[in-house]
Coordinates of C-alpha atoms in Angstrom, one line a residue:
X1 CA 31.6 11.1 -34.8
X2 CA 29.9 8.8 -37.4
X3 CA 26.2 8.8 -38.2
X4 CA 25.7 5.4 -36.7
X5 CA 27.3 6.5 -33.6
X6 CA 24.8 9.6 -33.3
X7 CA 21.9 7.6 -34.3
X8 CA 23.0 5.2 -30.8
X9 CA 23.3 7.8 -28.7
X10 CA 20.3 9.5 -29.3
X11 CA 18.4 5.6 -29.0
X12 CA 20.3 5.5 -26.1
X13 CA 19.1 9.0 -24.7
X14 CA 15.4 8.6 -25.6
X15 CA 15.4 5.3 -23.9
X16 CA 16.7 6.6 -20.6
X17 CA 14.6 9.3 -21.0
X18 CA 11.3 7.2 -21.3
X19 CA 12.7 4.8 -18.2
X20 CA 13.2 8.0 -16.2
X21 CA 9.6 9.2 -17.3
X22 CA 7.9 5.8 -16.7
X23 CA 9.1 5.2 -13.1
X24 CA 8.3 9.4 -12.1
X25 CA 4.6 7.9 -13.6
X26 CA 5.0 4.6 -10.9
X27 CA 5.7 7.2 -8.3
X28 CA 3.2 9.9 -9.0
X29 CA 0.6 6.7 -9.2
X30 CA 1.1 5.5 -5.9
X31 CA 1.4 9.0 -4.1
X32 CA -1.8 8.9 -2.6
X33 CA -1.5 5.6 -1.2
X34 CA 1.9 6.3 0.3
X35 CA 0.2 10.1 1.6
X36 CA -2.6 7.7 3.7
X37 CA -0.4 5.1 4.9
X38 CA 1.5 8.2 6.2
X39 CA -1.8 9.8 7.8
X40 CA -2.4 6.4 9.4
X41 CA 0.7 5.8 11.3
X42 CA 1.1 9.5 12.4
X43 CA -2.6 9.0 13.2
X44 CA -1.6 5.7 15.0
X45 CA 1.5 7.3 16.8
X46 CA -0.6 10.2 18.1
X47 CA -3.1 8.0 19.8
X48 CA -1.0 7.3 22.4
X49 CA -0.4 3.6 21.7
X50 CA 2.8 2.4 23.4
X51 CA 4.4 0.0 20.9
X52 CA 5.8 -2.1 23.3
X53 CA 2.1 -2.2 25.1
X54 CA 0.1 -5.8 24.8
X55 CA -2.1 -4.4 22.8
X56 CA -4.6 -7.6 21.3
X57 CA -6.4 -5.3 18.7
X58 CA -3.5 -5.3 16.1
X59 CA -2.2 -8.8 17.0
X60 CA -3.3 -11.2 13.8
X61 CA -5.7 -14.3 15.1
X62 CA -4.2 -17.5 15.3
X63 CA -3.7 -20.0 12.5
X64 CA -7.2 -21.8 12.4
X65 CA -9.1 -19.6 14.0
X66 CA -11.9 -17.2 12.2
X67 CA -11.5 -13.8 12.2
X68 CA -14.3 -11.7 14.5
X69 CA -15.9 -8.9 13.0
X70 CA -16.5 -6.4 16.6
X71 CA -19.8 -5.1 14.9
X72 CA -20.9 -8.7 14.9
X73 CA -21.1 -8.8 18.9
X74 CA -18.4 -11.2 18.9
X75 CA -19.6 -13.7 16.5
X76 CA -17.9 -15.1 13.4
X77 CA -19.3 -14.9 10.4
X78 CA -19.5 -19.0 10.0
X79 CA -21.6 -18.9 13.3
X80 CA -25.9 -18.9 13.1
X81 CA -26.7 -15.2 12.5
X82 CA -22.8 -14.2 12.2
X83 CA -22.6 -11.2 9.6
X84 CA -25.7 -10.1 9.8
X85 CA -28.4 -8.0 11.5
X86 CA -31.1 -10.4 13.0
X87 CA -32.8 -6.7 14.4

C-alpha cells in the first residue's frame, strides 16, 4: 500500500465517520419531538376515539371558511369582538 492510498482511506474513513456522527446529532435533535408526537397519539388512541367515527373536531374547515377558535363562543376572529374578551 502506497502513502497516497493510506492518506484516501483515512479521508475516506473520517468523512463517513463525521456523516455517521452528524445524522446520530439530526436524530438525537428531534427525539423529543418524535417522544410527544408519540404521547399524543397513544394519548389519542386511549381516548376511545373510533377512527372510523364522524368525528368533526379533527376534520380541517373548508377551503374559504375561517377557522373557529371554541374559547371564542363560536366566533371567528374576523367577526366584531372575535378573539377577544369583551368581559
Amino acid at each position: 500500500m502506497k502513502w497516497d492510498e493510506v492518506t484516501l482511506a483515512v479521508l475516506a474513513a473520517f468523512g463517513c465517520v463525521t456523516l455517521l456522527l452528524a445524522q446520530i446529532s439530526e436524530v438525537l435533535s428531534k427525539l423529543p419531538q418524535i417522544i410527544r408526537a408519540w404521547r399524543q397519539v397513544r394519548h389519542e388512541l386511549s381516548a376511545g376515539a373510533d377512527p372510523g367515527s364522524s368525528d368533526d373536531s379533527t376534520r380541517a374547515p373548508a377551503p374559504g371558511t375561517h377557522a373557529v377558535d371554541p374559547s371564542d363562543g363560536g366566533r371567528t376572529s374576523r367577526e366584531p369582538g372575535g378573539g377577544r374578551d369583551e368581559g
